[in-house]
Amino acid sequence: MVRLMKRTSNLPRPARWLWAMPNLALICFLAVGVALLLFIRNNERQRQHDELVEAVLWQDRALRAELTARQKQLEGMAHDLVRGDISEGAFYGRAADIMTSSPEVLAIAYTNEFGDAVWSYPAQSMAPLQMVPAVIEPLQRSARIGIASSTPPFDFPGAGQAVALSFPAVQGNRTLGAFVAIVSLKGLLRNYVPWWIAKRFQLGIVNLDGDTLAARPEQPLPDAGPLSYDVALDPPGYGLRLRARIFLTGWPLWQHALYWVLAGLSALMLWSLWVLKRHMRERLTAERAMLREMNMRQALEDSLVSGVFATDREGRTLHVNPAFCRMVGFEAEELLGGTPPFPYWAPETTNQCAQIFAAILRGECPMNGFSLRYQRKSGERFDVRLYSSPLIDGEGRHTGWVASMTDVTELKREREALKASHERFVAVLNGLDAAVAVTDRRNGELLLSNRAFREAFRLTAPDGPLCALPLRHADPGGEWFDPVLGRWYQHHRRETLWVDQSRVWLDIATDVSERKQAADRERQQTEKLQQTARLIAMGEIASSLAHELNQPLAAISSYSTACRNLVASRQLRPEELDGALDKISEQARRAGAIIRGIREFVQKREPKRSVCRVGDLLDTVLSLLAAPLNRHFVRLVEIRVADDTELFADRVMLEQVLFNLCKNAIEAMVEGPQERCELTVETRTRGDWLDMIVADRGPGIASDDVEKLFRPFYTTKAEGMGMGLNICRTIVEHHQGRLAVEAREGGGSRFVVSLPLATQPIFKETEHHAV
Ligand code: ADP
């Protein structure tokens, strides 16, 4: 199934500064907010400070006015005293009035010039002050020198810190005394600080050392700072200062709220910005991934070699890929929106194309797809294989059909060529007489066999497991007899690579039964001929045999005569008789050996090897040649330098070889002049080889005829058989030797028998056929 997706354009990468802008805006917003808050706060502080200063100054004026008013009242009493208008009783009345109207006044007294109270209200109120020189001295001074004065603050019992104001009563140049009023500092503050100041500020009177003497509310006042302000309080002077401090040092509530709202908003902004950024980043990543995916799909589609086309459910062409356009030779624009019959349907296959297209629209598609023939725009036909499947859009709706198409023209052509080649191969293979089989090396499964193989081994199927069993135990490279079929096979086996690169056995078995029978027949024939040749040779040596036998028989006869003479002479010595009898039996054995040798020579026999002396071998042959040599007046030259050399050979066979060569040499010289009739027999060793040479002075052998000599039945003689040299060579080669012929210097020919000097068996007798 295929899903259609829309392509997207390349996504622009957002600039870095664009990402930084919201952060920057937020930072600016925060900075402005904080600056604004600080500005408001400073303004507020400044305003408060101004109010503080204003309040302190106002309060200072108010207190001074009150103190001045008390002094005025004392002054009034002093004037009345001078005029004589005041008596002690009037003094008490006026003092009581003043203290009632001014509660901060603790006591009022009239003192003499020594500071002793003349009148005091309440009574004895001045007594404690007598003990305090710092207070009493200014009072005495005021009364003595007649000036208004005040005292430093002192502790008045039961009323805290207080100061005393004095005003002298002066008559002319004489001072009558002084009126004193003791004023409570706490009382001053309690009575003359208005509510609107007391609500917002703490007010107090401090001395030079900064100690709080009186305060409202009663708390020590801190040293001067940005939130406090003080001024000198005079009277009474003495370094006393009026100090005020602002109560509300923190921000007002609304400012706090504003601050927190601002902070909260900033945090919210920051969080929403972070969330937004993360979301954007995720979205951007997703979009990029999608774009990559789309580009990848597009690249895949563009590089596809299979043609792809999609139709809607009614068969209208929706999409064709570049490979499809290349195949049919039309542009995509020519095909999109098209309906059947399509321009790439060949006229002769229109019906088939229409049927297949209808099947596609019905959703039918066989496993192997559809095979049909289209035409290119140029008119050229091409074969395609087509597979279809439903087209499902992004929402999972079935919107049409999509088909992929492969150009199989070349493939088809190749397949046909391959098929033809395979058929030719099978025809050739089946035409072979040899049985051919290919088997799996691992399990012996027959992978391929030809007709000859199946016929030979009665196989019905061309292959199958373990069908090559007949050849499994055959000796590769040798001949093999099938006991079931009674046939001989020449079997070759080779390991080779099979089409799937596995290792297989290639067995080729050629039926050699016919050839083998022919060879057997030929061998039997040759054996018969050889036997005949021996019989003929026997006739030739019959006279030699007679001559040979003559000697031992004559010797036996003469020894037996001698024995008889010895017996008749009656002077018989047993040792003489023993010696003669030994000689007789020795000669008899010799005669017997000659006869046995002839018999063996004639008989057909198996080769029989033993250690034999070269000298003995030559003796036997030359004794057999005595008769022909004599008959034809041939001289014998013997050069025997290797008589003691030993061979491991079949002595009789080698005697036959030498006899044949010598006989041929004699016969070659028969026609020649008498003086040249000379047979040379020579033996010599050459390294590990023994050479036995038979040379004559006959006509020699033309170089063209050299090879012919050894062929069977080649003869130039009227009664010859032409088998002699052939048998000689067979025997010599049977002993791993060589038989060669060459022209002899001075005329004639030279036959050389070369044999290896071995005294041990060098091969198995039974492996070879008898000659
Ligand atoms: P055969 O003696 O029955 O002819 P051989 O095989 O012994 O058969 O010899 C084959 C032929 O080789 C002879 O017919 C003869 O022509 C030639 N031949 C053999 N030995 C000699 C030789 N020593 N000199 C010349 N020719 C020879």
mmCIF file of N, CA and C in Angstrom, residues 457-559:
data_model
loop_
_atom_site.group_PDB
_atom_site.id
_atom_site.type_symbol
_atom_site.label_atom_id
_atom_site.label_comp_id
_atom_site.label_asym_id
_atom_site.label_seq_id
_atom_site.Cartn_x
_atom_site.Cartn_y
_atom_site.Cartn_z
ATOM 1 N N PHE A 457 22.218 -47.116 -15.687
ATOM 2 C CA PHE A 457 21.907 -47.499 -14.312
ATOM 3 C C PHE A 457 20.414 -47.589 -14.039
ATOM 4 N N ARG A 458 19.650 -47.689 -15.157
ATOM 5 C CA ARG A 458 18.192 -47.908 -15.049
ATOM 6 C C ARG A 458 17.517 -46.873 -14.133
ATOM 7 N N LEU A 459 17.837 -45.613 -14.304
ATOM 8 C CA LEU A 459 17.210 -44.582 -13.476
ATOM 9 C C LEU A 459 16.035 -44.010 -14.227
ATOM 10 N N THR A 460 14.966 -43.782 -13.521
ATOM 11 C CA THR A 460 13.784 -43.210 -14.165
ATOM 12 C C THR A 460 13.821 -41.699 -14.082
ATOM 13 N N ALA A 461 14.196 -41.170 -12.903
ATOM 14 C CA ALA A 461 14.239 -39.709 -12.741
ATOM 15 C C ALA A 461 15.638 -39.197 -13.082
ATOM 16 N N PRO A 462 15.735 -37.947 -13.628
ATOM 17 C CA PRO A 462 17.047 -37.422 -13.992
ATOM 18 C C PRO A 462 17.938 -37.133 -12.777
ATOM 19 N N ASP A 463 17.329 -36.948 -11.602
ATOM 20 C CA ASP A 463 18.153 -36.698 -10.418
ATOM 21 C C ASP A 463 17.398 -37.192 -9.186
ATOM 22 N N GLY A 464 18.045 -37.130 -8.068
ATOM 23 C CA GLY A 464 17.420 -37.593 -6.835
ATOM 24 C C GLY A 464 18.476 -37.974 -5.837
ATOM 25 N N PRO A 465 18.067 -38.182 -4.609
ATOM 26 C CA PRO A 465 19.073 -38.464 -3.594
ATOM 27 C C PRO A 465 19.765 -39.812 -3.809
ATOM 28 N N LEU A 466 21.048 -39.816 -3.693
ATOM 29 C CA LEU A 466 21.874 -41.017 -3.706
ATOM 30 C C LEU A 466 21.748 -41.846 -4.977
ATOM 31 N N CYS A 467 21.361 -41.173 -6.071
ATOM 32 C CA CYS A 467 21.215 -41.915 -7.311
ATOM 33 C C CYS A 467 22.567 -42.272 -7.908
ATOM 34 N N ALA A 468 23.641 -41.593 -7.477
ATOM 35 C CA ALA A 468 24.958 -41.870 -8.048
ATOM 36 C C ALA A 468 25.639 -43.020 -7.333
ATOM 37 N N LEU A 469 24.890 -43.753 -6.554
ATOM 38 C CA LEU A 469 25.456 -44.834 -5.763
ATOM 39 C C LEU A 469 26.277 -45.828 -6.586
ATOM 40 N N PRO A 470 25.836 -46.187 -7.795
ATOM 41 C CA PRO A 470 26.601 -47.168 -8.561
ATOM 42 C C PRO A 470 28.072 -46.797 -8.707
ATOM 43 N N LEU A 471 28.343 -45.497 -8.838
ATOM 44 C CA LEU A 471 29.722 -45.084 -9.085
ATOM 45 C C LEU A 471 30.470 -44.710 -7.817
ATOM 46 N N ARG A 472 29.791 -44.784 -6.732
ATOM 47 C CA ARG A 472 30.380 -44.262 -5.493
ATOM 48 C C ARG A 472 31.669 -44.974 -5.122
ATOM 49 N N HIS A 473 31.652 -46.303 -5.294
ATOM 50 C CA HIS A 473 32.811 -47.057 -4.841
ATOM 51 C C HIS A 473 33.775 -47.379 -5.973
ATOM 52 N N ALA A 474 33.490 -46.796 -7.135
ATOM 53 C CA ALA A 474 34.391 -47.048 -8.255
ATOM 54 C C ALA A 474 35.703 -46.336 -8.017
ATOM 55 N N ASP A 475 36.763 -46.941 -8.566
ATOM 56 C CA ASP A 475 38.081 -46.338 -8.396
ATOM 57 C C ASP A 475 38.246 -45.243 -9.441
ATOM 58 N N PRO A 476 38.270 -43.944 -9.038
ATOM 59 C CA PRO A 476 38.351 -42.881 -10.039
ATOM 60 C C PRO A 476 39.655 -43.003 -10.825
ATOM 61 N N GLY A 477 39.539 -42.904 -12.113
ATOM 62 C CA GLY A 477 40.719 -42.988 -12.961
ATOM 63 C C GLY A 477 41.002 -44.409 -13.409
ATOM 64 N N GLY A 478 40.267 -45.406 -12.891
ATOM 65 C CA GLY A 478 40.537 -46.788 -13.273
ATOM 66 C C GLY A 478 39.352 -47.416 -13.980
ATOM 67 N N GLU A 479 39.461 -48.684 -14.203
ATOM 68 C CA GLU A 479 38.348 -49.387 -14.848
ATOM 69 C C GLU A 479 37.519 -50.032 -13.758
ATOM 70 N N TRP A 480 36.239 -50.131 -14.065
ATOM 71 C CA TRP A 480 35.335 -50.626 -13.023
ATOM 72 C C TRP A 480 34.332 -51.578 -13.658
ATOM 73 N N PHE A 481 34.173 -52.689 -13.018
ATOM 74 C CA PHE A 481 33.263 -53.700 -13.544
ATOM 75 C C PHE A 481 31.961 -53.661 -12.762
ATOM 76 N N ASP A 482 30.872 -53.468 -13.479
ATOM 77 C CA ASP A 482 29.567 -53.453 -12.812
ATOM 78 C C ASP A 482 29.033 -54.880 -12.830
ATOM 79 N N PRO A 483 29.029 -55.520 -11.676
ATOM 80 C CA PRO A 483 28.623 -56.929 -11.659
ATOM 81 C C PRO A 483 27.153 -57.112 -12.022
ATOM 82 N N VAL A 484 26.329 -56.081 -11.790
ATOM 83 C CA VAL A 484 24.887 -56.213 -12.096
ATOM 84 C C VAL A 484 24.680 -56.216 -13.604
ATOM 85 N N LEU A 485 25.325 -55.238 -14.267
ATOM 86 C CA LEU A 485 25.139 -55.121 -15.714
ATOM 87 C C LEU A 485 26.128 -56.006 -16.481
ATOM 88 N N GLY A 486 27.180 -56.428 -15.800
ATOM 89 C CA GLY A 486 28.202 -57.227 -16.476
ATOM 90 C C GLY A 486 28.975 -56.401 -17.483
ATOM 91 N N ARG A 487 29.152 -55.107 -17.197
ATOM 92 C CA ARG A 487 29.850 -54.224 -18.132
ATOM 93 C C ARG A 487 31.095 -53.641 -17.470
ATOM 94 N N TRP A 488 32.079 -53.298 -18.326
ATOM 95 C CA TRP A 488 33.296 -52.615 -17.859
ATOM 96 C C TRP A 488 33.174 -51.132 -18.160
ATOM 97 N N TYR A 489 33.605 -50.318 -17.201
ATOM 98 C CA TYR A 489 33.571 -48.864 -17.396
ATOM 99 C C TYR A 489 34.939 -48.276 -17.108
ATOM 100 N N GLN A 490 35.298 -47.328 -17.941
ATOM 101 C CA GLN A 490 36.472 -46.498 -17.635
ATOM 102 C C GLN A 490 35.934 -45.282 -16.865
ATOM 103 N N HIS A 491 36.353 -45.128 -15.631
ATOM 104 C CA HIS A 491 35.724 -44.126 -14.763
ATOM 105 C C HIS A 491 36.683 -42.971 -14.467
ATOM 106 N N HIS A 492 36.214 -41.766 -14.700
ATOM 107 C CA HIS A 492 36.996 -40.568 -14.343
ATOM 108 C C HIS A 492 36.185 -39.752 -13.369
ATOM 109 N N ARG A 493 36.843 -39.278 -12.363
ATOM 110 C CA ARG A 493 36.118 -38.441 -11.391
ATOM 111 C C ARG A 493 36.945 -37.179 -11.155
ATOM 112 N N ARG A 494 36.236 -36.070 -11.090
ATOM 113 C CA ARG A 494 36.915 -34.794 -10.864
ATOM 114 C C ARG A 494 36.052 -33.954 -9.924
ATOM 115 N N GLU A 495 36.713 -33.257 -9.020
ATOM 116 C CA GLU A 495 35.965 -32.372 -8.127
ATOM 117 C C GLU A 495 35.856 -31.010 -8.800
ATOM 118 N N THR A 496 34.681 -30.427 -8.788
ATOM 119 C CA THR A 496 34.502 -29.133 -9.451
ATOM 120 C C THR A 496 33.478 -28.294 -8.693
ATOM 121 N N LEU A 497 33.325 -27.045 -9.153
ATOM 122 C CA LEU A 497 32.359 -26.143 -8.489
ATOM 123 C C LEU A 497 31.042 -26.196 -9.235
ATOM 124 N N TRP A 498 29.971 -26.330 -8.514
ATOM 125 C CA TRP A 498 28.641 -26.367 -9.117
ATOM 126 C C TRP A 498 28.100 -24.952 -9.254
ATOM 127 N N VAL A 499 26.971 -24.792 -9.868
ATOM 128 C CA VAL A 499 26.415 -23.454 -10.132
ATOM 129 C C VAL A 499 26.181 -22.655 -8.850
ATOM 130 N N ASP A 500 25.886 -23.348 -7.758
ATOM 131 C CA ASP A 500 25.673 -22.631 -6.493
ATOM 132 C C ASP A 500 26.965 -22.521 -5.685
ATOM 133 N N GLN A 501 28.087 -22.723 -6.360
ATOM 134 C CA GLN A 501 29.422 -22.620 -5.754
ATOM 135 C C GLN A 501 29.725 -23.727 -4.747
ATOM 136 N N SER A 502 28.838 -24.741 -4.655
ATOM 137 C CA SER A 502 29.157 -25.867 -3.761
ATOM 138 C C SER A 502 30.103 -26.817 -4.502
ATOM 139 N N ARG A 503 30.786 -27.667 -3.758
ATOM 140 C CA ARG A 503 31.748 -28.569 -4.378
ATOM 141 C C ARG A 503 31.038 -29.881 -4.729
ATOM 142 N N VAL A 504 31.241 -30.308 -5.958
ATOM 143 C CA VAL A 504 30.526 -31.504 -6.431
ATOM 144 C C VAL A 504 31.522 -32.439 -7.116
ATOM 145 N N TRP A 505 31.087 -33.675 -7.272
ATOM 146 C CA TRP A 505 31.854 -34.640 -8.054
ATOM 147 C C TRP A 505 31.292 -34.679 -9.467
ATOM 148 N N LEU A 506 32.194 -34.644 -10.442
ATOM 149 C CA LEU A 506 31.772 -34.856 -11.829
ATOM 150 C C LEU A 506 32.304 -36.233 -12.220
ATOM 151 N N ASP A 507 31.371 -37.169 -12.436
ATOM 152 C CA ASP A 507 31.756 -38.532 -12.793
ATOM 153 C C ASP A 507 31.472 -38.765 -14.269
ATOM 154 N N ILE A 508 32.471 -39.297 -14.950
ATOM 155 C CA ILE A 508 32.263 -39.670 -16.363
ATOM 156 C C ILE A 508 32.657 -41.141 -16.484
ATOM 157 N N ALA A 509 31.695 -41.950 -16.852
ATOM 158 C CA ALA A 509 31.963 -43.390 -16.969
ATOM 159 C C ALA A 509 31.758 -43.797 -18.424
ATOM 160 N N THR A 510 32.831 -44.263 -19.056
ATOM 161 C CA THR A 510 32.731 -44.673 -20.457
ATOM 162 C C THR A 510 32.669 -46.206 -20.502
ATOM 163 N N ASP A 511 31.714 -46.700 -21.230
ATOM 164 C CA ASP A 511 31.565 -48.159 -21.333
ATOM 165 C C ASP A 511 32.707 -48.691 -22.216
ATOM 166 N N VAL A 512 33.614 -49.447 -21.622
ATOM 167 C CA VAL A 512 34.759 -49.943 -22.394
ATOM 168 C C VAL A 512 34.691 -51.469 -22.546
ATOM 169 N N SER A 513 33.487 -51.999 -22.345
ATOM 170 C CA SER A 513 33.354 -53.467 -22.412
ATOM 171 C C SER A 513 33.829 -53.994 -23.764
ATOM 172 N N GLU A 514 33.393 -53.321 -24.874
ATOM 173 C CA GLU A 514 33.745 -53.782 -26.223
ATOM 174 C C GLU A 514 35.269 -53.743 -26.414
ATOM 175 N N ARG A 515 35.832 -52.584 -26.022
ATOM 176 C CA ARG A 515 37.271 -52.413 -26.226
ATOM 177 C C ARG A 515 38.054 -53.451 -25.428
ATOM 178 N N LYS A 516 37.538 -53.688 -24.223
ATOM 179 C CA LYS A 516 38.224 -54.625 -23.345
ATOM 180 C C LYS A 516 38.191 -56.039 -23.937
ATOM 181 N N GLN A 517 37.030 -56.396 -24.518
ATOM 182 C CA GLN A 517 36.924 -57.724 -25.126
ATOM 183 C C GLN A 517 37.878 -57.843 -26.317
ATOM 184 N N ALA A 518 37.944 -56.761 -27.112
ATOM 185 C CA ALA A 518 38.841 -56.768 -28.277
ATOM 186 C C ALA A 518 40.296 -56.918 -27.835
ATOM 187 N N ALA A 519 40.632 -56.175 -26.741
ATOM 188 C CA ALA A 519 42.007 -56.245 -26.243
ATOM 189 C C ALA A 519 42.320 -57.649 -25.757
ATOM 190 N N ASP A 520 41.319 -58.262 -25.107
ATOM 191 C CA ASP A 520 41.533 -59.632 -24.607
ATOM 192 C C ASP A 520 41.784 -60.599 -25.764
ATOM 193 N N ARG A 521 40.943 -60.379 -26.782
ATOM 194 C CA ARG A 521 41.090 -61.253 -27.964
ATOM 195 C C ARG A 521 42.473 -61.077 -28.579
ATOM 196 N N GLU A 522 42.891 -59.837 -28.687
ATOM 197 C CA GLU A 522 44.200 -59.538 -29.294
ATOM 198 C C GLU A 522 45.324 -60.150 -28.463
ATOM 199 N N ARG A 523 45.147 -60.037 -27.131
ATOM 200 C CA ARG A 523 46.204 -60.577 -26.260
ATOM 201 C C ARG A 523 46.303 -62.090 -26.442
ATOM 202 N N GLN A 524 45.123 -62.721 -26.496
ATOM 203 C CA GLN A 524 45.144 -64.183 -26.667
ATOM 204 C C GLN A 524 45.804 -64.560 -27.990
ATOM 205 N N GLN A 525 45.472 -63.771 -29.007
ATOM 206 C CA GLN A 525 46.048 -64.001 -30.334
ATOM 207 C C GLN A 525 47.567 -63.885 -30.291
ATOM 208 N N THR A 526 48.021 -62.812 -29.634
ATOM 209 C CA THR A 526 49.455 -62.561 -29.548
ATOM 210 C C THR A 526 50.156 -63.689 -28.793
ATOM 211 N N GLU A 527 49.488 -64.156 -27.767
ATOM 212 C CA GLU A 527 50.090 -65.240 -26.997
ATOM 213 C C GLU A 527 50.245 -66.491 -27.853
ATOM 214 N N LYS A 528 49.191 -66.722 -28.650
ATOM 215 C CA LYS A 528 49.251 -67.896 -29.524
ATOM 216 C C LYS A 528 50.402 -67.770 -30.514
ATOM 217 N N LEU A 529 50.506 -66.553 -31.064
ATOM 218 C CA LEU A 529 51.554 -66.305 -32.040
ATOM 219 C C LEU A 529 52.936 -66.482 -31.421
ATOM 220 N N GLN A 530 53.029 -65.961 -30.187
ATOM 221 C CA GLN A 530 54.323 -66.073 -29.526
ATOM 222 C C GLN A 530 54.689 -67.532 -29.298
ATOM 223 N N GLN A 531 53.667 -68.289 -28.960
ATOM 224 C CA GLN A 531 53.943 -69.714 -28.722
ATOM 225 C C GLN A 531 54.408 -70.379 -30.019
ATOM 226 N N THR A 532 53.717 -69.983 -31.094
ATOM 227 C CA THR A 532 54.095 -70.513 -32.407
ATOM 228 C C THR A 532 55.546 -70.151 -32.730
ATOM 229 N N ALA A 533 55.862 -68.848 -32.427
ATOM 230 C CA ALA A 533 57.224 -68.393 -32.689
ATOM 231 C C ALA A 533 58.233 -69.218 -31.910
ATOM 232 N N ARG A 534 57.856 -69.550 -30.695
ATOM 233 C CA ARG A 534 58.776 -70.349 -29.885
ATOM 234 C C ARG A 534 58.956 -71.746 -30.480
ATOM 235 N N LEU A 535 57.835 -72.285 -30.959
ATOM 236 C CA LEU A 535 57.906 -73.627 -31.547
ATOM 237 C C LEU A 535 58.835 -73.634 -32.768
ATOM 238 N N ILE A 536 58.699 -72.538 -33.561
ATOM 239 C CA ILE A 536 59.558 -72.425 -34.746
ATOM 240 C C ILE A 536 61.014 -72.332 -34.311
ATOM 241 N N ALA A 537 61.209 -71.472 -33.283
ATOM 242 C CA ALA A 537 62.577 -71.319 -32.795
ATOM 243 C C ALA A 537 63.106 -72.654 -32.295
ATOM 244 N N MET A 538 62.195 -73.454 -31.695
ATOM 245 C CA MET A 538 62.634 -74.737 -31.175
ATOM 246 C C MET A 538 63.173 -75.639 -32.293
ATOM 247 N N GLY A 539 62.454 -75.616 -33.440
ATOM 248 C CA GLY A 539 62.913 -76.386 -34.593
ATOM 249 C C GLY A 539 64.316 -75.961 -35.001
ATOM 250 N N GLU A 540 64.517 -74.642 -34.926
ATOM 251 C CA GLU A 540 65.804 -74.105 -35.332
ATOM 252 C C GLU A 540 66.911 -74.579 -34.417
ATOM 253 N N ILE A 541 66.541 -74.718 -33.138
ATOM 254 C CA ILE A 541 67.630 -75.061 -32.219
ATOM 255 C C ILE A 541 67.698 -76.561 -31.942
ATOM 256 N N ALA A 542 66.867 -77.300 -32.682
ATOM 257 C CA ALA A 542 66.866 -78.743 -32.428
ATOM 258 C C ALA A 542 68.262 -79.326 -32.660
ATOM 259 N N SER A 543 68.894 -78.853 -33.765
ATOM 260 C CA SER A 543 70.228 -79.380 -34.071
ATOM 261 C C SER A 543 71.230 -78.965 -33.010
ATOM 262 N N SER A 544 71.076 -77.728 -32.519
ATOM 263 C CA SER A 544 71.970 -77.270 -31.455
ATOM 264 C C SER A 544 71.786 -78.130 -30.232
ATOM 265 N N LEU A 545 70.496 -78.482 -30.001
ATOM 266 C CA LEU A 545 70.187 -79.296 -28.835
ATOM 267 C C LEU A 545 70.913 -80.638 -28.924
ATOM 268 N N ALA A 546 70.845 -81.193 -30.138
ATOM 269 C CA ALA A 546 71.511 -82.481 -30.350
ATOM 270 C C ALA A 546 73.006 -82.342 -30.071
ATOM 271 N N HIS A 547 73.563 -81.291 -30.620
ATOM 272 C CA HIS A 547 74.978 -81.046 -30.414
ATOM 273 C C HIS A 547 75.309 -80.870 -28.935
ATOM 274 N N GLU A 548 74.477 -80.097 -28.260
ATOM 275 C CA GLU A 548 74.685 -79.842 -26.832
ATOM 276 C C GLU A 548 74.608 -81.116 -26.033
ATOM 277 N N LEU A 549 73.549 -81.852 -26.400
ATOM 278 C CA LEU A 549 73.342 -83.075 -25.618
ATOM 279 C C LEU A 549 74.462 -84.086 -25.888
ATOM 280 N N ASN A 550 75.058 -84.026 -27.091
ATOM 281 C CA ASN A 550 76.152 -84.935 -27.452
ATOM 282 C C ASN A 550 77.270 -84.881 -26.438
ATOM 283 N N GLN A 551 77.593 -83.698 -26.073
ATOM 284 C CA GLN A 551 78.745 -83.526 -25.170
ATOM 285 C C GLN A 551 78.526 -84.222 -23.831
ATOM 286 N N PRO A 552 77.461 -83.874 -23.084
ATOM 287 C CA PRO A 552 77.299 -84.589 -21.805
ATOM 288 C C PRO A 552 77.110 -86.085 -21.982
ATOM 289 N N LEU A 553 76.398 -86.455 -23.096
ATOM 290 C CA LEU A 553 76.174 -87.893 -23.287
ATOM 291 C C LEU A 553 77.498 -88.611 -23.564
ATOM 292 N N ALA A 554 78.367 -87.969 -24.440
ATOM 293 C CA ALA A 554 79.670 -88.569 -24.739
ATOM 294 C C ALA A 554 80.502 -88.655 -23.475
ATOM 295 N N ALA A 555 80.418 -87.595 -22.668
ATOM 296 C CA ALA A 555 81.188 -87.592 -21.423
ATOM 297 C C ALA A 555 80.713 -88.689 -20.496
ATOM 298 N N ILE A 556 79.345 -88.806 -20.396
ATOM 299 C CA ILE A 556 78.784 -89.862 -19.542
ATOM 300 C C ILE A 556 79.307 -91.216 -20.018
ATOM 301 N N SER A 557 79.280 -91.410 -21.347
ATOM 302 C CA SER A 557 79.708 -92.681 -21.927
ATOM 303 C C SER A 557 81.157 -92.977 -21.581
ATOM 304 N N SER A 558 82.031 -91.958 -21.804
ATOM 305 C CA SER A 558 83.458 -92.206 -21.541
ATOM 306 C C SER A 558 83.725 -92.409 -20.064
ATOM 307 N N TYR A 559 82.994 -91.689 -19.180
ATOM 308 C CA TYR A 559 83.195 -91.909 -17.750
ATOM 309 C C TYR A 559 82.721 -93.295 -17.325
#
